[in-house]
PDB file of C-alpha atoms in Angstrom:
ATOM      1  CA  MET K   1     118.928  32.908  32.412  1.00 71.00           C
ATOM      2  CA  PHE K   2     122.231  31.177  32.664  1.00 79.00           C
ATOM      3  CA  GLN K   3     124.113  33.759  30.947  1.00 90.00           C
ATOM      4  CA  SER K   4     122.674  36.438  33.232  1.00 93.00           C
ATOM      5  CA  SER K   5     123.538  34.367  36.471  1.00 95.00           C
ATOM      6  CA  LEU K   6     127.035  33.808  35.203  1.00 95.00           C
ATOM      7  CA  LEU K   7     127.711  37.427  34.476  1.00 96.00           C
ATOM      8  CA  ALA K   8     126.133  38.651  37.800  1.00 96.00           C
ATOM      9  CA  GLU K   9     128.423  35.978  39.587  1.00 97.00           C
ATOM     10  CA  MET K  10     131.555  37.446  38.038  1.00 97.00           C
ATOM     11  CA  CYS K  11     130.369  40.919  38.620  1.00 97.00           C
ATOM     12  CA  LEU K  12     130.009  40.012  42.382  1.00 97.00           C
ATOM     13  CA  GLY K  13     133.449  38.077  42.550  1.00 96.00           C
ATOM     14  CA  TYR K  14     135.244  41.134  40.924  1.00 97.00           C
ATOM     15  CA  SER K  15     133.689  43.449  43.450  1.00 95.00           C
ATOM     16  CA  PHE K  16     134.789  41.404  46.373  1.00 94.00           C
ATOM     17  CA  THR K  17     138.398  41.391  45.126  1.00 95.00           C
ATOM     18  CA  GLY K  18     138.408  45.044  44.540  1.00 94.00           C
ATOM     19  CA  ALA K  19     138.427  44.894  40.775  1.00 97.00           C
ATOM     20  CA  HIS K  20     135.457  47.411  40.319  1.00 96.00           C
ATOM     21  CA  TYR K  21     136.128  48.330  36.915  1.00 96.00           C
ATOM     22  CA  LYS K  22     135.763  44.879  35.583  1.00 97.00           C
ATOM     23  CA  SER K  23     132.679  44.305  37.879  1.00 97.00           C
ATOM     24  CA  ILE K  24     130.988  47.535  36.239  1.00 97.00           C
ATOM     25  CA  GLN K  25     132.164  46.063  32.888  1.00 97.00           C
ATOM     26  CA  MET K  26     130.202  42.691  33.679  1.00 97.00           C
ATOM     27  CA  LEU K  27     127.118  44.950  34.505  1.00 97.00           C
ATOM     28  CA  THR K  28     127.407  46.903  31.345  1.00 97.00           C
ATOM     29  CA  ILE K  29     127.626  43.795  29.065  1.00 97.00           C
ATOM     30  CA  MET K  30     124.396  42.730  30.790  1.00 97.00           C
ATOM     31  CA  GLU K  31     122.603  45.944  30.016  1.00 96.00           C
ATOM     32  CA  LYS K  32     123.802  45.927  26.475  1.00 96.00           C
ATOM     33  CA  ARG K  33     122.490  42.282  25.932  1.00 95.00           C
ATOM     34  CA  ASN K  34     119.144  43.307  27.712  1.00 95.00           C
ATOM     35  CA  LEU K  35     119.650  40.804  30.539  1.00 96.00           C
ATOM     36  CA  THR K  36     118.157  41.179  33.795  1.00 95.00           C
ATOM     37  CA  ILE K  37     119.524  40.477  37.266  1.00 96.00           C
ATOM     38  CA  ASP K  38     118.065  38.649  40.246  1.00 95.00           C
ATOM     39  CA  LEU K  39     116.838  40.879  43.200  1.00 95.00           C
ATOM     40  CA  ASP K  40     119.070  39.319  45.778  1.00 96.00           C
ATOM     41  CA  MET K  41     122.140  39.350  43.567  1.00 97.00           C
ATOM     42  CA  SER K  42     121.611  42.923  42.901  1.00 97.00           C
ATOM     43  CA  LYS K  43     121.569  43.772  46.677  1.00 97.00           C
ATOM     44  CA  LYS K  44     124.677  41.734  47.255  1.00 97.00           C
ATOM     45  CA  ILE K  45     126.422  43.585  44.524  1.00 97.00           C
ATOM     46  CA  MET K  46     125.278  46.961  45.671  1.00 97.00           C
ATOM     47  CA  LYS K  47     126.408  46.239  49.302  1.00 96.00           C
ATOM     48  CA  SER K  48     129.742  45.071  48.134  1.00 96.00           C
ATOM     49  CA  PHE K  49     130.261  48.394  46.129  1.00 96.00           C
ATOM     50  CA  MET K  50     129.045  50.495  48.979  1.00 95.00           C
ATOM     51  CA  ASP K  51     131.622  48.802  51.262  1.00 94.00           C
ATOM     52  CA  THR K  52     134.612  48.762  48.934  1.00 95.00           C
ATOM     53  CA  ALA K  53     134.388  50.990  46.014  1.00 95.00           C
ATOM     54  CA  LYS K  54     134.730  54.831  45.556  1.00 94.00           C
ATOM     55  CA  THR K  55     131.885  57.134  45.353  1.00 92.00           C
ATOM     56  CA  ASP K  56     131.741  57.478  41.344  1.00 93.00           C
ATOM     57  CA  LEU K  57     131.679  53.845  41.058  1.00 95.00           C
ATOM     58  CA  VAL K  58     129.082  53.298  43.709  1.00 95.00           C
ATOM     59  CA  ARG K  59     126.901  55.750  41.546  1.00 94.00           C
ATOM     60  CA  LYS K  60     127.636  53.801  38.446  1.00 95.00           C
ATOM     61  CA  ALA K  61     126.811  50.410  40.063  1.00 97.00           C
ATOM     62  CA  PHE K  62     123.561  51.741  41.391  1.00 96.00           C
ATOM     63  CA  SER K  63     122.297  53.077  38.023  1.00 95.00           C
ATOM     64  CA  LEU K  64     123.340  49.848  36.137  1.00 96.00           C
ATOM     65  CA  LEU K  65     121.659  47.471  38.642  1.00 97.00           C
ATOM     66  CA  LEU K  66     118.577  49.496  38.555  1.00 94.00           C
ATOM     67  CA  SER K  67     118.496  49.512  34.752  1.00 94.00           C
ATOM     68  CA  LEU K  68     119.052  45.666  34.892  1.00 95.00           C
ATOM     69  CA  GLY K  69     115.744  45.420  36.978  1.00 93.00           C
ATOM     70  CA  GLY K  70     117.575  44.997  40.352  1.00 95.00           C
ATOM     71  CA  LEU K  71     117.040  46.901  43.525  1.00 94.00           C
ATOM     72  CA  TYR K  72     113.404  47.253  43.590  1.00 90.00           C
ATOM     73  CA  ASP K  73     112.091  46.384  47.220  1.00 91.00           C
ATOM     74  CA  GLN K  74     111.988  48.007  50.424  1.00 91.00           C
ATOM     75  CA  ASP K  75     115.210  46.501  51.575  1.00 94.00           C
ATOM     76  CA  SER K  76     116.884  48.181  48.579  1.00 95.00           C
ATOM     77  CA  LEU K  77     115.470  51.549  49.251  1.00 94.00           C
ATOM     78  CA  GLN K  78     116.547  51.037  53.072  1.00 94.00           C
ATOM     79  CA  MET K  79     119.982  50.519  51.861  1.00 95.00           C
ATOM     80  CA  ILE K  80     120.015  53.510  49.527  1.00 95.00           C
ATOM     81  CA  THR K  81     118.602  55.853  52.217  1.00 94.00           C
ATOM     82  CA  ASN K  82     121.090  54.552  54.715  1.00 93.00           C
ATOM     83  CA  THR K  83     123.917  55.818  52.464  1.00 94.00           C
ATOM     84  CA  PHE K  84     122.531  58.748  50.615  1.00 94.00           C
ATOM     85  CA  ALA K  85     120.461  60.032  53.303  1.00 94.00           C
ATOM     86  CA  ARG K  86     122.938  59.394  56.152  1.00 93.00           C
ATOM     87  CA  ASN K  87     121.855  62.645  58.008  1.00 94.00           C
ATOM     88  CA  VAL K  88     118.611  64.639  57.387  1.00 94.00           C
ATOM     89  CA  ASN K  89     118.104  67.923  58.945  1.00 93.00           C
ATOM     90  CA  PHE K  90     115.454  70.545  58.968  1.00 93.00           C
ATOM     91  CA  ILE K  91     117.018  73.781  58.009  1.00 94.00           C
ATOM     92  CA  THR K  92     114.358  76.514  57.750  1.00 92.00           C
ATOM     93  CA  GLY K  93     110.742  77.308  56.833  1.00 91.00           C
ATOM     94  CA  ALA K  94     110.941  80.200  54.195  1.00 91.00           C
ATOM     95  CA  VAL K  95     108.166  82.750  53.414  1.00 87.00           C
ATOM     96  CA  SER K  96     109.873  84.972  50.924  1.00 88.00           C
ATOM     97  CA  MET K  97     112.782  84.922  48.484  1.00 91.00           C
ATOM     98  CA  ALA K  98     114.780  86.849  50.913  1.00 93.00           C
ATOM     99  CA  THR K  99     114.457  84.280  53.678  1.00 93.00           C
ATOM    100  CA  LEU K 100     115.452  81.411  51.576  1.00 95.00           C
ATOM    101  CA  PRO K 101     118.885  79.841  52.648  1.00 95.00           C
ATOM    102  CA  ALA K 102     122.056  80.777  50.770  1.00 95.00           C
ATOM    103  CA  ALA K 103     122.112  79.302  47.363  1.00 94.00           C
ATOM    104  CA  THR K 104     125.115  76.908  48.102  1.00 94.00           C
ATOM    105  CA  LEU K 105     123.568  73.410  47.604  1.00 96.00           C
ATOM    106  CA  SER K 106     121.513  71.727  44.742  1.00 96.00           C
ATOM    107  CA  GLU K 107     117.764  71.870  45.489  1.00 97.00           C
ATOM    108  CA  VAL K 108     115.020  69.212  44.659  1.00 97.00           C
ATOM    109  CA  ALA K 109     111.462  70.697  45.168  1.00 96.00           C
ATOM    110  CA  PHE K 110     108.126  68.982  45.379  1.00 95.00           C
ATOM    111  CA  ILE K 111     104.918  70.836  44.271  1.00 93.00           C
ATOM    112  CA  GLY K 112     101.393  69.690  43.955  1.00 91.00           C
ATOM    113  CA  ARG K 113      97.816  70.398  45.112  1.00 87.00           C
ATOM    114  CA  SER K 114      97.014  70.013  48.749  1.00 81.00           C
ATOM    115  CA  ASN K 115      96.655  66.486  50.066  1.00 83.00           C
ATOM    116  CA  VAL K 116      98.314  64.825  47.069  1.00 89.00           C
ATOM    117  CA  GLY K 117     100.901  63.272  49.436  1.00 87.00           C
ATOM    118  CA  LYS K 118     103.959  65.472  49.288  1.00 90.00           C
ATOM    119  CA  SER K 119     105.061  64.940  52.910  1.00 88.00           C
ATOM    120  CA  SER K 120     104.541  61.180  52.787  1.00 90.00           C
ATOM    121  CA  LEU K 121     106.421  60.816  49.713  1.00 93.00           C
ATOM    122  CA  ILE K 122     109.497  63.035  51.311  1.00 94.00           C
ATOM    123  CA  ASN K 123     109.253  60.803  54.457  1.00 93.00           C
ATOM    124  CA  MET K 124     109.459  57.899  52.183  1.00 93.00           C
ATOM    125  CA  LEU K 125     112.500  59.094  50.256  1.00 94.00           C
ATOM    126  CA  THR K 126     114.354  60.047  53.307  1.00 93.00           C
ATOM    127  CA  ASN K 127     113.214  56.962  55.372  1.00 91.00           C
ATOM    128  CA  ARG K 128     111.947  59.146  58.204  1.00 88.00           C
ATOM    129  CA  LYS K 129     108.334  58.621  59.346  1.00 81.00           C
ATOM    130  CA  LYS K 130     107.853  62.144  60.549  1.00 73.00           C
ATOM    131  CA  LEU K 131     110.400  64.377  58.691  1.00 79.00           C
ATOM    132  CA  ALA K 132     107.743  66.222  56.698  1.00 68.00           C
ATOM    133  CA  TYR K 133     104.458  67.109  58.407  1.00 62.00           C
ATOM    134  CA  THR K 134     101.563  64.774  57.193  1.00 49.00           C
ATOM    135  CA  SER K 135      97.966  65.513  57.762  1.00 41.00           C
ATOM    136  CA  LYS K 136      94.721  64.537  56.833  1.00 44.00           C
ATOM    137  CA  THR K 137      93.780  68.319  56.816  1.00 43.00           C
ATOM    138  CA  PRO K 138      94.966  70.075  53.602  1.00 45.00           C
ATOM    139  CA  GLY K 139      96.973  73.376  53.527  1.00 46.00           C
ATOM    140  CA  LYS K 140      99.118  72.468  56.678  1.00 49.00           C
ATOM    141  CA  THR K 141     102.299  73.307  54.900  1.00 56.00           C
ATOM    142  CA  SER K 142     102.473  76.972  54.647  1.00 71.00           C
ATOM    143  CA  GLU K 143     106.160  77.707  54.200  1.00 85.00           C
ATOM    144  CA  PHE K 144     108.960  76.571  51.891  1.00 90.00           C
ATOM    145  CA  ASN K 145     110.475  73.754  54.214  1.00 92.00           C
ATOM    146  CA  TYR K 146     113.973  73.060  53.635  1.00 95.00           C
ATOM    147  CA  PHE K 147     115.767  69.936  54.601  1.00 95.00           C
ATOM    148  CA  GLU K 148     119.391  69.144  54.221  1.00 96.00           C
ATOM    149  CA  ILE K 149     120.181  65.628  52.909  1.00 96.00           C
ATOM    150  CA  GLN K 150     123.685  64.484  53.675  1.00 95.00           C
ATOM    151  CA  SER K 151     125.393  61.274  52.225  1.00 93.00           C
ATOM    152  CA  VAL K 152     128.625  59.593  53.083  1.00 89.00           C
ATOM    153  CA  VAL K 153     129.373  57.326  50.197  1.00 92.00           C
ATOM    154  CA  GLY K 154     132.032  54.656  49.436  1.00 89.00           C
ATOM    155  CA  VAL K 155     135.064  53.362  50.742  1.00 91.00           C
ATOM    156  CA  ASP K 156     136.513  56.806  50.370  1.00 90.00           C
ATOM    157  CA  LYS K 157     133.839  58.216  52.721  1.00 90.00           C
ATOM    158  CA  ALA K 158     132.857  61.030  50.129  1.00 87.00           C
ATOM    159  CA  LYS K 159     130.375  63.491  51.395  1.00 89.00           C
ATOM    160  CA  SER K 160     127.815  65.334  49.617  1.00 91.00           C
ATOM    161  CA  SER K 161     124.784  67.345  50.482  1.00 95.00           C
ATOM    162  CA  PHE K 162     121.685  68.591  48.766  1.00 96.00           C
ATOM    163  CA  TYR K 163     118.162  70.375  49.769  1.00 97.00           C
ATOM    164  CA  ILE K 164     114.790  68.707  49.442  1.00 96.00           C
ATOM    165  CA  VAL K 165     112.157  71.567  49.537  1.00 95.00           C
ATOM    166  CA  ASP K 166     108.721  70.842  50.635  1.00 93.00           C
ATOM    167  CA  LEU K 167     106.474  73.409  49.019  1.00 90.00           C
ATOM    168  CA  PRO K 168     103.043  74.638  50.114  1.00 84.00           C
ATOM    169  CA  GLY K 169     100.139  72.878  48.495  1.00 79.00           C
ATOM    170  CA  VAL K 170      98.889  74.575  45.322  1.00 76.00           C
ATOM    171  CA  GLY K 171      95.098  75.792  45.125  1.00 60.00           C
ATOM    172  CA  TYR K 172      94.101  75.114  48.611  1.00 55.00           C
ATOM    173  CA  ALA K 173      90.330  76.494  48.649  1.00 45.00           C
ATOM    174  CA  GLN K 174      90.308  77.276  52.220  1.00 52.00           C
ATOM    175  CA  ALA K 175      93.304  79.457  52.378  1.00 55.00           C
ATOM    176  CA  SER K 176      92.631  83.201  52.079  1.00 58.00           C
ATOM    177  CA  ARG K 177      92.895  84.603  48.536  1.00 63.00           C
ATOM    178  CA  ASP K 178      95.836  86.869  49.470  1.00 66.00           C
ATOM    179  CA  LEU K 179      97.580  83.849  51.059  1.00 63.00           C
ATOM    180  CA  ARG K 180      97.133  81.738  47.895  1.00 63.00           C
ATOM    181  CA  SER K 181      98.176  84.655  45.946  1.00 70.00           C
ATOM    182  CA  SER K 182     101.317  85.065  48.038  1.00 73.00           C
ATOM    183  CA  TRP K 183     102.066  81.267  47.665  1.00 73.00           C
ATOM    184  CA  THR K 184     101.657  81.303  43.907  1.00 78.00           C
ATOM    185  CA  ASN K 185     103.845  84.387  43.537  1.00 84.00           C
ATOM    186  CA  LEU K 186     106.678  82.928  45.670  1.00 85.00           C
ATOM    187  CA  LEU K 187     106.589  79.666  43.800  1.00 87.00           C
ATOM    188  CA  THR K 188     106.914  81.290  40.318  1.00 89.00           C
ATOM    189  CA  ALA K 189     109.776  83.326  41.495  1.00 91.00           C
ATOM    190  CA  PHE K 190     111.476  80.475  43.258  1.00 92.00           C
ATOM    191  CA  ALA K 191     110.886  78.306  40.104  1.00 92.00           C
ATOM    192  CA  HIS K 192     112.426  80.766  37.758  1.00 92.00           C
ATOM    193  CA  GLN K 193     115.014  82.532  39.666  1.00 93.00           C
ATOM    194  CA  ARG K 194     116.614  79.938  42.156  1.00 94.00           C
ATOM    195  CA  SER K 195     119.996  79.087  40.469  1.00 93.00           C
ATOM    196  CA  THR K 196     120.420  76.091  42.483  1.00 95.00           C
ATOM    197  CA  LEU K 197     117.197  74.459  41.911  1.00 96.00           C
ATOM    198  CA  ARG K 198     117.810  71.085  39.936  1.00 96.00           C
ATOM    199  CA  VAL K 199     114.491  69.421  39.820  1.00 97.00           C
ATOM    200  CA  LEU K 200     110.672  70.470  40.164  1.00 96.00           C
ATOM    201  CA  PHE K 201     108.696  67.319  41.045  1.00 97.00           C
ATOM    202  CA  HIS K 202     105.034  67.940  40.278  1.00 95.00           C
ATOM    203  CA  LEU K 203     102.919  65.353  42.150  1.00 95.00           C
ATOM    204  CA  VAL K 204      99.602  64.115  40.933  1.00 94.00           C
ATOM    205  CA  ASP K 205      97.297  61.833  42.625  1.00 91.00           C
ATOM    206  CA  SER K 206      96.824  58.801  40.500  1.00 88.00           C
ATOM    207  CA  ARG K 207      93.294  58.381  41.680  1.00 86.00           C
ATOM    208  CA  HIS K 208      92.189  61.522  40.313  1.00 86.00           C
ATOM    209  CA  GLY K 209      94.409  62.769  37.750  1.00 86.00           C
ATOM    210  CA  LEU K 210      94.947  66.350  36.682  1.00 91.00           C
ATOM    211  CA  MET K 211      92.817  68.679  38.770  1.00 89.00           C
ATOM    212  CA  GLU K 212      92.275  72.633  38.555  1.00 86.00           C
ATOM    213  CA  ALA K 213      95.135  73.245  40.927  1.00 85.00           C
ATOM    214  CA  ASP K 214      97.477  70.996  38.950  1.00 91.00           C
ATOM    215  CA  TYR K 215      97.190  73.283  35.946  1.00 90.00           C
ATOM    216  CA  GLU K 216      98.835  76.123  37.888  1.00 83.00           C
ATOM    217  CA  CYS K 217     101.840  73.822  38.398  1.00 88.00           C
ATOM    218  CA  LEU K 218     102.040  72.685  34.823  1.00 91.00           C
ATOM    219  CA  ASP K 219     101.966  76.301  33.551  1.00 90.00           C
ATOM    220  CA  LEU K 220     105.436  76.611  35.268  1.00 89.00           C
ATOM    221  CA  VAL K 221     107.150  74.108  32.788  1.00 89.00           C
ATOM    222  CA  ALA K 222     106.600  76.564  29.818  1.00 89.00           C
ATOM    223  CA  THR K 223     109.115  79.093  31.115  1.00 90.00           C
ATOM    224  CA  LEU K 224     111.457  76.935  33.502  1.00 92.00           C
ATOM    225  CA  PRO K 225     115.203  77.613  33.074  1.00 93.00           C
ATOM    226  CA  SER K 226     117.051  75.014  31.232  1.00 91.00           C
ATOM    227  CA  HIS K 227     118.910  73.852  34.428  1.00 92.00           C
ATOM    228  CA  VAL K 228     115.726  72.775  36.039  1.00 94.00           C
ATOM    229  CA  THR K 229     114.211  69.474  35.170  1.00 95.00           C
ATOM    230  CA  TYR K 230     110.322  69.225  35.339  1.00 95.00           C
ATOM    231  CA  ALA K 231     109.173  65.802  36.374  1.00 96.00           C
ATOM    232  CA  ILE K 232     105.655  64.356  37.132  1.00 95.00           C
ATOM    233  CA  VAL K 233     105.175  61.843  40.089  1.00 95.00           C
ATOM    234  CA  PHE K 234     101.934  59.878  40.297  1.00 93.00           C
ATOM    235  CA  THR K 235     101.506  59.286  43.985  1.00 92.00           C
ATOM    236  CA  LYS K 236      99.317  56.601  45.784  1.00 88.00           C
ATOM    237  CA  VAL K 237      99.260  54.234  42.919  1.00 87.00           C
ATOM    238  CA  ASP K 238      98.670  51.216  45.342  1.00 82.00           C
ATOM    239  CA  LYS K 239      95.261  52.970  45.817  1.00 77.00           C
ATOM    240  CA  THR K 240      94.369  52.999  42.033  1.00 70.00           C
ATOM    241  CA  SER K 241      91.474  50.729  41.279  1.00 58.00           C
ATOM    242  CA  GLY K 242      93.018  47.321  40.930  1.00 50.00           C
ATOM    243  CA  GLY K 243      96.411  48.327  42.007  1.00 47.00           C
ATOM    244  CA  GLY K 244      96.364  46.319  45.197  1.00 43.00           C
ATOM    245  CA  GLY K 245      99.319  46.233  47.604  1.00 42.00           C
ATOM    246  CA  ASP K 246     102.930  45.295  47.160  1.00 42.00           C
ATOM    247  CA  SER K 247     102.806  41.967  45.492  1.00 39.00           C
ATOM    248  CA  GLY K 248     106.453  41.111  46.034  1.00 41.00           C
ATOM    249  CA  GLU K 249     106.949  40.932  42.467  1.00 43.00           C
ATOM    250  CA  GLY K 250     108.951  44.152  42.453  1.00 45.00           C
ATOM    251  CA  SER K 251     109.449  45.758  39.168  1.00 47.00           C
ATOM    252  CA  LYS K 252     106.475  43.778  37.568  1.00 44.00           C
ATOM    253  CA  HIS K 253     104.130  45.377  40.253  1.00 44.00           C
ATOM    254  CA  HIS K 254     105.568  48.649  39.279  1.00 50.00           C
ATOM    255  CA  LEU K 255     104.976  48.297  35.840  1.00 50.00           C
ATOM    256  CA  ARG K 256     101.414  46.801  36.623  1.00 48.00           C
ATOM    257  CA  ALA K 257     100.372  50.109  38.703  1.00 49.00           C
ATOM    258  CA  ALA K 258     101.938  52.107  35.972  1.00 55.00           C
ATOM    259  CA  GLY K 259      99.793  50.349  33.366  1.00 55.00           C
ATOM    260  CA  LEU K 260      96.787  51.072  35.460  1.00 54.00           C
ATOM    261  CA  VAL K 261      97.391  54.842  35.296  1.00 57.00           C
ATOM    262  CA  MET K 262      98.311  54.617  31.578  1.00 57.00           C
ATOM    263  CA  ASN K 263      95.144  52.539  30.730  1.00 56.00           C
ATOM    264  CA  ASN K 264      92.738  54.955  32.241  1.00 63.00           C
ATOM    265  CA  GLY K 265      94.188  57.661  29.883  1.00 79.00           C
ATOM    266  CA  MET K 266      95.812  59.671  32.534  1.00 83.00           C
ATOM    267  CA  VAL K 267      99.418  59.647  31.364  1.00 86.00           C
ATOM    268  CA  ASP K 268      97.886  60.670  27.897  1.00 87.00           C
ATOM    269  CA  ARG K 269      96.127  63.800  29.400  1.00 89.00           C
ATOM    270  CA  VAL K 270      99.282  64.725  31.074  1.00 91.00           C
ATOM    271  CA  TYR K 271     101.284  64.527  27.858  1.00 91.00           C
ATOM    272  CA  ARG K 272      98.776  66.508  25.996  1.00 93.00           C
ATOM    273  CA  GLU K 273      98.890  69.320  28.638  1.00 94.00           C
ATOM    274  CA  ILE K 274     102.774  69.307  28.848  1.00 94.00           C
ATOM    275  CA  ALA K 275     102.788  69.429  24.901  1.00 94.00           C
ATOM    276  CA  LYS K 276     100.531  72.633  25.038  1.00 94.00           C
ATOM    277  CA  ARG K 277     103.354  74.343  26.912  1.00 94.00           C
ATOM    278  CA  THR K 278     106.813  72.856  26.102  1.00 93.00           C
ATOM    279  CA  THR K 279     108.637  70.568  23.888  1.00 93.00           C
ATOM    280  CA  ARG K 280     111.078  69.392  26.616  1.00 93.00           C
ATOM    281  CA  VAL K 281     111.094  65.814  27.771  1.00 92.00           C
ATOM    282  CA  VAL K 282     109.236  65.373  31.215  1.00 93.00           C
ATOM    283  CA  PRO K 283     109.988  62.260  32.966  1.00 93.00           C
ATOM    284  CA  LEU K 284     107.166  60.086  34.754  1.00 92.00           C
ATOM    285  CA  PHE K 285     107.370  58.235  38.135  1.00 93.00           C
ATOM    286  CA  PHE K 286     104.968  56.003  39.767  1.00 92.00           C
ATOM    287  CA  THR K 287     105.039  56.140  43.611  1.00 92.00           C
ATOM    288  CA  SER K 288     103.361  54.730  46.807  1.00 90.00           C
ATOM    289  CA  SER K 289     104.400  56.035  50.125  1.00 88.00           C
ATOM    290  CA  GLU K 290     102.682  53.181  51.864  1.00 88.00           C
ATOM    291  CA  SER K 291     104.411  49.983  49.545  1.00 87.00           C
ATOM    292  CA  ARG K 292     107.425  52.442  48.929  1.00 89.00           C
ATOM    293  CA  GLN K 293     107.290  51.657  45.301  1.00 89.00           C
ATOM    294  CA  GLY K 294     109.075  54.095  43.007  1.00 91.00           C
ATOM    295  CA  GLY K 295     111.452  55.307  45.698  1.00 94.00           C
ATOM    296  CA  VAL K 296     114.715  53.667  44.212  1.00 95.00           C
ATOM    297  CA  ASP K 297     113.844  55.107  40.871  1.00 94.00           C
ATOM    298  CA  MET K 298     113.384  58.652  42.316  1.00 95.00           C
ATOM    299  CA  TRP K 299     116.659  58.359  44.307  1.00 96.00           C
ATOM    300  CA  ASP K 300     118.544  57.627  41.088  1.00 95.00           C
ATOM    301  CA  PHE K 301     117.139  60.456  39.313  1.00 95.00           C
ATOM    302  CA  ILE K 302     117.700  62.683  42.153  1.00 96.00           C
ATOM    303  CA  LEU K 303     121.269  61.778  42.590  1.00 95.00           C
ATOM    304  CA  THR K 304     121.911  62.294  39.035  1.00 94.00           C
ATOM    305  CA  ALA K 305     120.544  65.750  39.042  1.00 94.00           C
ATOM    306  CA  THR K 306     122.182  67.032  42.284  1.00 91.00           C
ATOM    307  CA  THR K 307     125.740  65.503  42.209  1.00 79.00           C
ATOM    308  CA  ALA K 308     127.214  67.478  39.267  1.00 56.00           C
ATOM    309  CA  LYS K 309     129.280  69.126  41.939  1.00 47.00           C
ATOM    310  CA  ALA K 310     132.272  66.884  42.962  1.00 36.00           C
ATOM    311  CA  TYR K 311     132.105  65.097  46.288  1.00 35.00           C
ATOM    312  CA  GLU K 312     133.979  66.569  49.054  1.00 38.00           C
ATOM    313  CA  LYS K 313     136.357  64.155  50.600  1.00 35.00           C
ATOM    314  CA  GLU K 314     136.292  63.649  54.236  1.00 33.00           C
TER     315      GLU K 314
END
């Protein structure tokens, strides 16, 4: 504990004086020694980097602090979204490949059965309450809704943008057969032909596990291009039996909720279905739009996937 505190204090001190590479070195040492970091200290270090460091070092610090068990609360997510989702704008609702926006920005898409919590998750990740339409009535999202996420990062004020794509719910029973078929065909074409697609997040309700509509989504993983990462996001983990609300224990609560999903065999079932279709590694995330759990982890993953293109200086 003393060693961790000392290295963290040195890290913070270096960042205050502008010695950011030395600060990163301290965090790297902590990671190699399997140490953890205090939540408040992790937020102080992150804030210092955002105010005084260049973009690439801000990203490096973010990933390291997260790996050390820091930045897990709602304030951390707020800090991340204030920087990496500085501006969020609705671009268009597409109904065909021809009506998609020009393929100029990296894209992160969200799929899942109707009422799985896609819109709520997108609202959480962007820190906007009403960005994506949420409804208790399934099937309300009927287009490929594009949102541009714009960041302004670091002392160099580097700019970067990517698209979040909110896709129609898969398998909505009350939609007409022709409409469901149209959505499925467009989703398949989008997943396989969109050159700027970087991540396809498949949302699964942690209370129910895989349902019939989820298998339509899982079938996509077998033939996805190599530049697209397929990931599973368990939603509504706070509503999983015994999950409770945000306990204030941060990462411990995250692991407990993940454990509940694992203990009921849901993760094993998902992995078995994935193994039938592909040998690729599929990351898992455990989230709650209400407690905002898992948001910071997803942001780190999204930024890694979408920032391969160099930031444009202001």
